[in-house]
mmCIF file of N, CA and C in Angstrom:
data_model
loop_
_atom_site.group_PDB
_atom_site.id
_atom_site.type_symbol
_atom_site.label_atom_id
_atom_site.label_comp_id
_atom_site.label_asym_id
_atom_site.label_seq_id
_atom_site.Cartn_x
_atom_site.Cartn_y
_atom_site.Cartn_z
ATOM 1 N N MET A 55 30.431 -28.726 -29.954
ATOM 2 C CA MET A 55 31.488 -29.721 -29.063
ATOM 3 C C MET A 55 32.697 -30.009 -29.287
ATOM 4 N N ARG A 56 33.471 -29.944 -29.094
ATOM 5 C CA ARG A 56 34.872 -30.679 -29.385
ATOM 6 C C ARG A 56 34.676 -33.208 -29.296
ATOM 7 N N ILE A 57 34.720 -32.932 -30.021
ATOM 8 C CA ILE A 57 34.372 -35.154 -29.860
ATOM 9 C C ILE A 57 35.386 -35.188 -28.033
ATOM 10 N N ASP A 58 36.262 -35.292 -28.031
ATOM 11 C CA ASP A 58 36.726 -35.848 -27.528
ATOM 12 C C ASP A 58 37.326 -35.097 -25.989
ATOM 13 N N LYS A 59 36.282 -33.682 -26.133
ATOM 14 C CA LYS A 59 35.136 -33.382 -24.590
ATOM 15 C C LYS A 59 34.218 -33.896 -24.333
ATOM 16 N N TYR A 60 33.707 -34.309 -25.516
ATOM 17 C CA TYR A 60 31.962 -34.658 -25.363
ATOM 18 C C TYR A 60 32.357 -36.476 -24.480
ATOM 19 N N ILE A 61 33.605 -37.142 -25.399
ATOM 20 C CA ILE A 61 34.053 -38.464 -25.157
ATOM 21 C C ILE A 61 33.943 -38.151 -23.288
ATOM 22 N N TRP A 62 34.271 -37.258 -23.067
ATOM 23 C CA TRP A 62 35.203 -37.198 -21.556
ATOM 24 C C TRP A 62 33.575 -37.228 -21.076
ATOM 25 N N ALA A 63 33.409 -35.800 -21.439
ATOM 26 C CA ALA A 63 32.048 -35.478 -20.265
ATOM 27 C C ALA A 63 30.984 -36.457 -20.276
ATOM 28 N N ILE A 64 30.778 -37.164 -21.081
ATOM 29 C CA ILE A 64 29.467 -38.715 -20.983
ATOM 30 C C ILE A 64 30.431 -39.571 -20.377
ATOM 31 N N ARG A 65 31.530 -39.898 -19.867
ATOM 32 C CA ARG A 65 32.556 -40.745 -19.062
ATOM 33 C C ARG A 65 32.380 -41.947 -19.677
ATOM 34 N N VAL A 66 32.520 -41.801 -20.822
ATOM 35 C CA VAL A 66 33.484 -42.799 -21.858
ATOM 36 C C VAL A 66 35.029 -42.941 -21.654
ATOM 37 N N ALA A 67 35.642 -41.757 -21.269
ATOM 38 C CA ALA A 67 37.010 -41.919 -21.309
ATOM 39 C C ALA A 67 36.954 -41.264 -19.607
ATOM 40 N N LYS A 68 37.710 -41.676 -18.793
ATOM 41 C CA LYS A 68 38.135 -41.426 -17.830
ATOM 42 C C LYS A 68 38.571 -40.522 -17.512
ATOM 43 N N THR A 69 39.504 -39.686 -18.227
ATOM 44 C CA THR A 69 40.303 -38.754 -18.434
ATOM 45 C C THR A 69 40.194 -37.629 -20.036
ATOM 46 N N ARG A 70 40.261 -36.771 -19.979
ATOM 47 C CA ARG A 70 40.373 -35.702 -21.376
ATOM 48 C C ARG A 70 41.520 -36.082 -21.693
ATOM 49 N N SER A 71 42.941 -36.192 -21.534
ATOM 50 C CA SER A 71 43.858 -36.951 -22.168
ATOM 51 C C SER A 71 43.587 -38.189 -22.824
ATOM 52 N N MET A 72 43.043 -39.040 -22.116
ATOM 53 C CA MET A 72 42.451 -40.421 -22.040
ATOM 54 C C MET A 72 41.628 -40.621 -23.791
ATOM 55 N N ALA A 73 40.391 -39.399 -23.956
ATOM 56 C CA ALA A 73 39.680 -39.091 -24.681
ATOM 57 C C ALA A 73 40.246 -38.970 -26.405
ATOM 58 N N SER A 74 41.160 -37.654 -25.867
ATOM 59 C CA SER A 74 41.820 -37.006 -27.347
ATOM 60 C C SER A 74 42.488 -38.146 -27.811
ATOM 61 N N SER A 75 43.438 -39.314 -26.620
ATOM 62 C CA SER A 75 44.478 -40.336 -27.360
ATOM 63 C C SER A 75 43.200 -41.643 -28.316
ATOM 64 N N LEU A 76 41.790 -41.615 -27.794
ATOM 65 C CA LEU A 76 41.027 -42.179 -28.460
ATOM 66 C C LEU A 76 40.433 -42.369 -30.204
ATOM 67 N N CYS A 77 41.002 -40.711 -30.170
ATOM 68 C CA CYS A 77 40.426 -40.171 -31.180
ATOM 69 C C CYS A 77 41.788 -40.531 -32.057
ATOM 70 N N ARG A 78 43.038 -40.076 -31.575
ATOM 71 C CA ARG A 78 44.669 -39.952 -31.988
ATOM 72 C C ARG A 78 45.032 -41.157 -32.645
ATOM 73 N N ASP A 79 44.593 -41.964 -31.576
ATOM 74 C CA ASP A 79 44.448 -43.670 -32.508
ATOM 75 C C ASP A 79 43.648 -43.914 -33.711
ATOM 76 N N GLY A 80 42.944 -43.561 -33.903
ATOM 77 C CA GLY A 80 42.307 -44.111 -35.055
ATOM 78 C C GLY A 80 41.205 -44.925 -34.115
ATOM 79 N N LYS A 81 40.764 -44.135 -33.228
ATOM 80 C CA LYS A 81 39.774 -45.673 -32.332
ATOM 81 C C LYS A 81 38.109 -44.867 -32.124
ATOM 82 N N VAL A 82 38.158 -44.112 -33.117
ATOM 83 C CA VAL A 82 36.199 -42.712 -33.025
ATOM 84 C C VAL A 82 36.318 -42.257 -34.323
ATOM 85 N N GLU A 83 35.084 -42.841 -34.480
ATOM 86 C CA GLU A 83 34.549 -42.562 -35.957
ATOM 87 C C GLU A 83 33.279 -42.099 -36.042
ATOM 88 N N VAL A 84 32.869 -41.489 -36.597
ATOM 89 C CA VAL A 84 31.516 -40.091 -36.882
ATOM 90 C C VAL A 84 32.273 -40.333 -38.359
ATOM 91 N N ASP A 85 30.392 -41.357 -39.150
ATOM 92 C CA ASP A 85 29.740 -41.905 -40.048
ATOM 93 C C ASP A 85 30.837 -42.443 -40.974
ATOM 94 N N GLY A 86 31.856 -43.338 -39.777
ATOM 95 C CA GLY A 86 32.316 -44.137 -40.748
ATOM 96 C C GLY A 86 33.661 -43.959 -40.916
ATOM 97 N N LYS A 87 34.292 -43.036 -40.476
ATOM 98 C CA LYS A 87 34.966 -42.104 -40.958
ATOM 99 C C LYS A 87 36.375 -41.242 -39.650
ATOM 100 N N LYS A 88 37.859 -42.369 -39.470
ATOM 101 C CA LYS A 88 37.818 -41.830 -38.681
ATOM 102 C C LYS A 88 38.436 -40.623 -38.415
ATOM 103 N N VAL A 89 37.883 -39.884 -36.868
ATOM 104 C CA VAL A 89 37.886 -38.277 -36.347
ATOM 105 C C VAL A 89 39.250 -37.993 -35.764
ATOM 106 N N LYS A 90 39.839 -37.047 -35.970
ATOM 107 C CA LYS A 90 40.690 -36.234 -35.030
ATOM 108 C C LYS A 90 39.951 -35.595 -33.645
ATOM 109 N N ALA A 91 40.633 -35.563 -32.423
ATOM 110 C CA ALA A 91 40.015 -34.488 -31.110
ATOM 111 C C ALA A 91 38.827 -33.604 -31.734
ATOM 112 N N SER A 92 39.513 -32.798 -32.696
ATOM 113 C CA SER A 92 39.163 -31.765 -32.767
ATOM 114 C C SER A 92 37.876 -31.227 -33.420
ATOM 115 N N LYS A 93 37.286 -32.677 -33.999
ATOM 116 C CA LYS A 93 36.025 -32.657 -34.733
ATOM 117 C C LYS A 93 35.073 -32.129 -33.799
ATOM 118 N N VAL A 94 33.980 -31.292 -34.667
ATOM 119 C CA VAL A 94 33.308 -31.000 -33.822
ATOM 120 C C VAL A 94 31.709 -31.487 -33.717
ATOM 121 N N LEU A 95 31.495 -31.628 -32.913
ATOM 122 C CA LEU A 95 29.801 -33.139 -33.025
ATOM 123 C C LEU A 95 28.576 -31.408 -32.943
ATOM 124 N N LYS A 96 27.540 -32.656 -33.706
ATOM 125 C CA LYS A 96 26.258 -32.045 -34.116
ATOM 126 C C LYS A 96 25.596 -32.979 -32.590
ATOM 127 N N GLU A 97 24.402 -32.098 -32.783
ATOM 128 C CA GLU A 97 23.278 -33.062 -32.343
ATOM 129 C C GLU A 97 22.463 -33.820 -32.818
ATOM 130 N N GLY A 98 22.885 -34.970 -32.511
ATOM 131 C CA GLY A 98 21.601 -35.664 -33.717
ATOM 132 C C GLY A 98 22.676 -36.979 -34.159
ATOM 133 N N GLU A 99 23.488 -36.624 -34.126
ATOM 134 C CA GLU A 99 25.281 -37.267 -34.923
ATOM 135 C C GLU A 99 25.185 -38.409 -33.986
ATOM 136 N N GLU A 100 25.770 -39.877 -34.961
ATOM 137 C CA GLU A 100 25.698 -40.709 -34.240
ATOM 138 C C GLU A 100 27.433 -40.870 -34.438
ATOM 139 N N PHE A 101 28.585 -41.832 -33.592
ATOM 140 C CA PHE A 101 29.880 -41.887 -33.578
ATOM 141 C C PHE A 101 29.939 -43.161 -32.789
ATOM 142 N N THR A 102 30.932 -44.190 -33.242
ATOM 143 C CA THR A 102 31.613 -45.220 -32.758
ATOM 144 C C THR A 102 32.607 -45.117 -32.152
ATOM 145 N N ILE A 103 32.918 -46.213 -30.977
ATOM 146 C CA ILE A 103 33.818 -45.574 -29.958
ATOM 147 C C ILE A 103 34.584 -47.351 -30.334
ATOM 148 N N ARG A 104 36.013 -47.933 -30.458
ATOM 149 C CA ARG A 104 36.929 -49.349 -30.418
ATOM 150 C C ARG A 104 36.876 -49.475 -29.159
ATOM 151 N N LYS A 105 36.898 -50.119 -28.699
ATOM 152 C CA LYS A 105 37.621 -50.306 -27.063
ATOM 153 C C LYS A 105 37.837 -52.163 -27.063
ATOM 154 N N GLY A 106 38.858 -52.305 -27.214
ATOM 155 C CA GLY A 106 39.518 -53.828 -27.262
ATOM 156 C C GLY A 106 38.406 -54.222 -28.739
ATOM 157 N N ALA A 107 37.613 -55.209 -28.338
ATOM 158 C CA ALA A 107 37.308 -55.832 -29.470
ATOM 159 C C ALA A 107 35.709 -55.742 -30.007
ATOM 160 N N ILE A 108 35.266 -54.329 -29.007
ATOM 161 C CA ILE A 108 34.060 -54.197 -29.491
ATOM 162 C C ILE A 108 33.742 -52.782 -29.401
ATOM 163 N N PHE A 109 32.522 -52.204 -30.407
ATOM 164 C CA PHE A 109 32.624 -51.197 -30.976
ATOM 165 C C PHE A 109 31.124 -50.793 -29.998
ATOM 166 N N TYR A 110 31.182 -49.548 -29.722
ATOM 167 C CA TYR A 110 30.147 -48.832 -29.008
ATOM 168 C C TYR A 110 29.721 -47.919 -29.967
ATOM 169 N N THR A 111 28.440 -48.010 -30.005
ATOM 170 C CA THR A 111 28.294 -46.909 -30.960
ATOM 171 C C THR A 111 26.913 -45.509 -29.616
ATOM 172 N N TYR A 112 27.101 -44.444 -29.873
ATOM 173 C CA TYR A 112 26.760 -43.624 -29.219
ATOM 174 C C TYR A 112 25.641 -42.491 -29.946
ATOM 175 N N LYS A 113 24.628 -41.811 -29.588
ATOM 176 C CA LYS A 113 23.527 -40.739 -30.476
ATOM 177 C C LYS A 113 24.234 -39.220 -29.239
ATOM 178 N N VAL A 114 24.289 -38.764 -30.038
ATOM 179 C CA VAL A 114 24.336 -37.395 -29.754
ATOM 180 C C VAL A 114 23.130 -36.772 -29.334
ATOM 181 N N LEU A 115 22.085 -36.250 -28.161
ATOM 182 C CA LEU A 115 21.360 -35.930 -27.427
ATOM 183 C C LEU A 115 21.703 -33.922 -27.524
ATOM 184 N N SER A 116 22.617 -33.725 -26.886
ATOM 185 C CA SER A 116 22.338 -32.932 -26.307
ATOM 186 C C SER A 116 24.171 -32.629 -25.703
ATOM 187 N N PHE A 117 24.403 -31.694 -25.548
ATOM 188 C CA PHE A 117 25.851 -31.137 -24.976
ATOM 189 C C PHE A 117 25.949 -30.326 -23.377
ATOM 190 N N PRO A 118 26.185 -31.243 -22.351
ATOM 191 C CA PRO A 118 26.608 -30.421 -21.526
ATOM 192 C C PRO A 118 27.492 -29.726 -20.730
ATOM 193 N N LYS A 119 27.237 -28.901 -20.279
ATOM 194 C CA LYS A 119 28.307 -27.797 -20.293
ATOM 195 C C LYS A 119 29.433 -28.138 -19.726
ATOM 196 N N SER A 120 29.727 -29.066 -18.242
ATOM 197 C CA SER A 120 31.009 -29.808 -18.351
ATOM 198 C C SER A 120 30.454 -31.442 -17.902
ATOM 199 N N ARG A 121 31.994 -32.279 -17.650
ATOM 200 C CA ARG A 121 31.168 -33.375 -17.170
ATOM 201 C C ARG A 121 30.284 -33.737 -16.423
ATOM 202 N N VAL A 122 29.600 -34.419 -16.389
ATOM 203 C CA VAL A 122 27.746 -35.040 -15.565
ATOM 204 C C VAL A 122 28.556 -36.202 -14.658
ATOM 205 N N GLY A 123 27.545 -36.093 -13.516
ATOM 206 C CA GLY A 123 27.640 -37.844 -13.292
ATOM 207 C C GLY A 123 26.920 -38.736 -13.488
ATOM 208 N N ALA A 124 27.023 -40.106 -13.232
ATOM 209 C CA ALA A 124 26.401 -41.423 -14.221
ATOM 210 C C ALA A 124 25.115 -41.086 -14.206
ATOM 211 N N SER A 125 24.312 -40.896 -13.427
ATOM 212 C CA SER A 125 22.556 -40.936 -13.669
ATOM 213 C C SER A 125 22.295 -39.652 -14.335
ATOM 214 N N LEU A 126 23.324 -38.427 -14.778
ATOM 215 C CA LEU A 126 22.809 -37.895 -15.878
ATOM 216 C C LEU A 126 23.364 -38.275 -17.364
ATOM 217 N N VAL A 127 23.788 -39.121 -17.657
ATOM 218 C CA VAL A 127 24.652 -39.340 -19.253
ATOM 219 C C VAL A 127 23.648 -39.603 -20.296
ATOM 220 N N SER A 128 22.239 -40.326 -19.805
ATOM 221 C CA SER A 128 21.356 -40.872 -20.566
ATOM 222 C C SER A 128 20.895 -39.782 -20.958
ATOM 223 N N ASP A 129 20.996 -38.375 -20.283
ATOM 224 C CA ASP A 129 19.711 -36.919 -20.783
ATOM 225 C C ASP A 129 20.716 -36.548 -22.084
ATOM 226 N N TYR A 130 22.152 -36.702 -21.860
ATOM 227 C CA TYR A 130 22.792 -35.834 -23.077
ATOM 228 C C TYR A 130 23.241 -37.311 -24.097
ATOM 229 N N SER A 131 23.637 -38.480 -24.023
ATOM 230 C CA SER A 131 23.750 -39.042 -25.161
ATOM 231 C C SER A 131 22.886 -40.312 -24.791
ATOM 232 N N GLU A 132 23.061 -41.112 -26.278
ATOM 233 C CA GLU A 132 21.847 -42.802 -26.085
ATOM 234 C C GLU A 132 22.581 -43.857 -26.820
ATOM 235 N N ASP A 133 22.969 -44.582 -25.826
ATOM 236 C CA ASP A 133 23.858 -45.752 -26.175
ATOM 237 C C ASP A 133 23.344 -46.885 -27.139
ATOM 238 N N ILE A 134 23.467 -46.494 -28.623
ATOM 239 C CA ILE A 134 22.601 -47.785 -29.123
ATOM 240 C C ILE A 134 24.070 -48.567 -30.127
ATOM 241 N N THR A 135 24.421 -49.086 -28.925
ATOM 242 C CA THR A 135 25.585 -50.445 -29.693
ATOM 243 C C THR A 135 24.510 -51.717 -29.530
ATOM 244 N N SER A 136 25.066 -52.537 -30.931
ATOM 245 C CA SER A 136 24.187 -53.695 -31.056
ATOM 246 C C SER A 136 24.228 -54.549 -30.463
ATOM 247 N N LYS A 137 23.610 -55.285 -30.744
ATOM 248 C CA LYS A 137 23.468 -56.255 -30.083
ATOM 249 C C LYS A 137 24.190 -57.136 -29.492
ATOM 250 N N GLU A 138 24.713 -57.672 -31.491
ATOM 251 C CA GLU A 138 25.851 -58.685 -31.861
ATOM 252 C C GLU A 138 27.258 -57.984 -30.821
ATOM 253 N N GLN A 139 27.430 -56.357 -30.850
ATOM 254 C CA GLN A 139 28.345 -56.729 -30.058
ATOM 255 C C GLN A 139 28.736 -56.375 -28.594
ATOM 256 N N LEU A 140 27.590 -56.366 -28.083
ATOM 257 C CA LEU A 140 26.842 -56.498 -26.313
ATOM 258 C C LEU A 140 27.420 -57.976 -26.516
ATOM 259 N N GLU A 141 26.543 -59.237 -27.362
ATOM 260 C CA GLU A 141 27.006 -60.284 -27.234
ATOM 261 C C GLU A 141 28.470 -60.753 -27.170
ATOM 262 N N LYS A 142 28.834 -60.564 -27.864
ATOM 263 C CA LYS A 142 30.770 -60.465 -28.128
ATOM 264 C C LYS A 142 30.825 -59.953 -26.296
ATOM 265 N N LEU A 143 30.676 -58.949 -26.125
ATOM 266 C CA LEU A 143 31.768 -58.955 -24.865
ATOM 267 C C LEU A 143 31.056 -59.280 -23.554
ATOM 268 N N GLU A 144 29.604 -60.225 -23.653
ATOM 269 C CA GLU A 144 29.603 -61.294 -23.286
ATOM 270 C C GLU A 144 30.029 -62.171 -22.962
ATOM 271 N N MET A 145 30.350 -62.709 -24.224
ATOM 272 C CA MET A 145 31.366 -64.240 -24.449
ATOM 273 C C MET A 145 32.576 -63.820 -23.742
ATOM 274 N N ILE A 146 33.278 -62.512 -24.356
ATOM 275 C CA ILE A 146 34.140 -62.775 -23.916
ATOM 276 C C ILE A 146 34.703 -62.044 -22.043
ATOM 277 N N LYS A 147 33.736 -61.741 -21.810
ATOM 278 C CA LYS A 147 33.885 -62.219 -20.106
ATOM 279 C C LYS A 147 33.442 -63.313 -20.020
ATOM 280 N N LEU A 148 32.498 -64.605 -20.141
ATOM 281 C CA LEU A 148 32.436 -65.810 -19.444
ATOM 282 C C LEU A 148 33.584 -66.307 -19.990
ATOM 283 N N ALA A 149 34.445 -65.790 -21.202
ATOM 284 C CA ALA A 149 35.894 -66.926 -21.341
ATOM 285 C C ALA A 149 36.908 -66.388 -20.743
ATOM 286 N N ASN A 150 36.768 -65.224 -19.752
ATOM 287 C CA ASN A 150 37.829 -65.116 -18.665
ATOM 288 C C ASN A 150 37.454 -65.187 -17.257
ATOM 289 N N ILE A 151 36.246 -65.070 -17.018
ATOM 290 C CA ILE A 151 35.626 -66.027 -15.390
ATOM 291 C C ILE A 151 36.018 -67.036 -15.319
ATOM 292 N N ASP A 152 36.291 -68.248 -15.932
ATOM 293 C CA ASP A 152 36.402 -69.301 -15.362
ATOM 294 C C ASP A 152 38.173 -69.440 -15.054
ATOM 295 N N ARG A 153 39.267 -68.247 -15.472
ATOM 296 C CA ARG A 153 40.693 -68.614 -15.213
ATOM 297 C C ARG A 153 40.585 -68.285 -13.798
ATOM 298 N N PRO A 154 41.402 -68.844 -12.796
ATOM 299 C CA PRO A 154 41.476 -67.826 -11.775
ATOM 300 C C PRO A 154 42.723 -67.159 -11.540
ATOM 301 N N LYS A 155 42.654 -65.681 -10.957
ATOM 302 C CA LYS A 155 43.625 -64.618 -11.161
ATOM 303 C C LYS A 155 45.048 -65.212 -10.787
ATOM 304 N N GLY A 156 45.892 -64.575 -11.665
ATOM 305 C CA GLY A 156 47.258 -65.074 -11.346
ATOM 306 C C GLY A 156 48.063 -66.526 -11.406
ATOM 307 N N LEU A 157 47.295 -67.296 -12.330
ATOM 308 C CA LEU A 157 47.952 -68.470 -12.926
ATOM 309 C C LEU A 157 48.740 -67.766 -14.259
ATOM 310 N N GLY A 158 48.285 -66.457 -14.780
ATOM 311 C CA GLY A 158 50.029 -66.401 -15.482
ATOM 312 C C GLY A 158 48.899 -66.219 -17.087
ATOM 313 N N ARG A 159 49.988 -66.955 -18.044
ATOM 314 C CA ARG A 159 49.309 -66.588 -19.716
ATOM 315 C C ARG A 159 48.834 -68.261 -19.534
ATOM 316 N N PRO A 160 47.564 -68.600 -20.363
ATOM 317 C CA PRO A 160 46.924 -69.250 -20.681
ATOM 318 C C PRO A 160 48.150 -70.706 -21.611
ATOM 319 N N THR A 161 47.434 -71.835 -21.146
ATOM 320 C CA THR A 161 48.596 -72.896 -21.476
ATOM 321 C C THR A 161 48.192 -73.355 -22.662
ATOM 322 N N LYS A 162 48.380 -74.140 -23.641
ATOM 323 C CA LYS A 162 47.779 -74.576 -25.625
ATOM 324 C C LYS A 162 46.588 -75.565 -24.895
ATOM 325 N N LYS A 163 46.596 -76.114 -24.084
ATOM 326 C CA LYS A 163 45.555 -76.830 -24.085
ATOM 327 C C LYS A 163 44.369 -76.293 -23.270
ATOM 328 N N ASP A 164 44.731 -74.670 -22.210
ATOM 329 C CA ASP A 164 43.437 -74.213 -22.462
ATOM 330 C C ASP A 164 43.063 -73.597 -23.073
ATOM 331 N N ARG A 165 43.742 -72.758 -24.389
ATOM 332 C CA ARG A 165 43.793 -71.905 -25.564
ATOM 333 C C ARG A 165 42.646 -72.913 -26.784
ATOM 334 N N ARG A 166 42.768 -74.301 -26.244
ATOM 335 C CA ARG A 166 42.249 -75.079 -27.491
ATOM 336 C C ARG A 166 40.765 -75.141 -26.447
ATOM 337 N N ASN A 167 41.103 -75.707 -25.028
ATOM 338 C CA ASN A 167 39.451 -76.018 -24.559
ATOM 339 C C ASN A 167 38.451 -74.534 -24.479
ATOM 340 N N TRP A 168 39.206 -73.093 -24.574
ATOM 341 C CA TRP A 168 38.382 -71.879 -24.508
ATOM 342 C C TRP A 168 37.671 -71.723 -26.082
ATOM 343 N N ALA A 169 38.658 -72.092 -27.370
ATOM 344 C CA ALA A 169 38.471 -72.343 -28.243
ATOM 345 C C ALA A 169 37.510 -72.769 -28.951
ATOM 346 N N LYS A 170 37.144 -74.086 -27.866
ATOM 347 C CA LYS A 170 35.920 -75.501 -28.092
ATOM 348 C C LYS A 170 34.696 -74.994 -27.726
ATOM 349 N N SER A 171 35.128 -74.222 -26.540
ATOM 350 C CA SER A 171 33.325 -73.897 -25.881
ATOM 351 C C SER A 171 32.840 -72.992 -26.626
ATOM 352 N N LEU A 172 33.795 -71.768 -27.405
ATOM 353 C CA LEU A 172 33.355 -70.570 -28.184
ATOM 354 C C LEU A 172 33.036 -71.636 -29.697
ATOM 355 N N GLY A 173 32.993 -72.403 -30.256
ATOM 356 C CA GLY A 173 32.557 -73.035 -31.137
ATOM 357 C C GLY A 173 33.651 -72.793 -32.627
ATOM 358 N N ASP A 174 34.793 -72.675 -32.278
ATOM 359 C CA ASP A 174 36.018 -72.289 -32.911
ATOM 360 C C ASP A 174 36.507 -73.596 -33.249
ATOM 361 N N ASP A 175 36.906 -74.163 -34.474
ATOM 362 C CA ASP A 175 37.579 -75.175 -35.013
ATOM 363 C C ASP A 175 39.333 -75.007 -34.931
#
């Protein structure tokens, strides 16, 4: 099955065109190499998708005939994203939670406080 179709079928991307644009933009890798949307996946293969600052890794278990419901995704793929990446995601979520929506761009003071809370100097 083509990688763009698989990414769409297991609900990683909302639309098939979004899945193919992930490939076109170089955000999808198989065995450490960037792939085109037409790359054919095999069972047992692992691929990585970069969304924002996070690298999500999936293992192909089998191929669905068409797009599957959210409850059935685990039958076709396994999320093997590293714990470091998931912790990074949590840090990003926590950093954004204290800022009310609609305040606009963060000030220099806000950025300094945010960097201090993350431990950056």
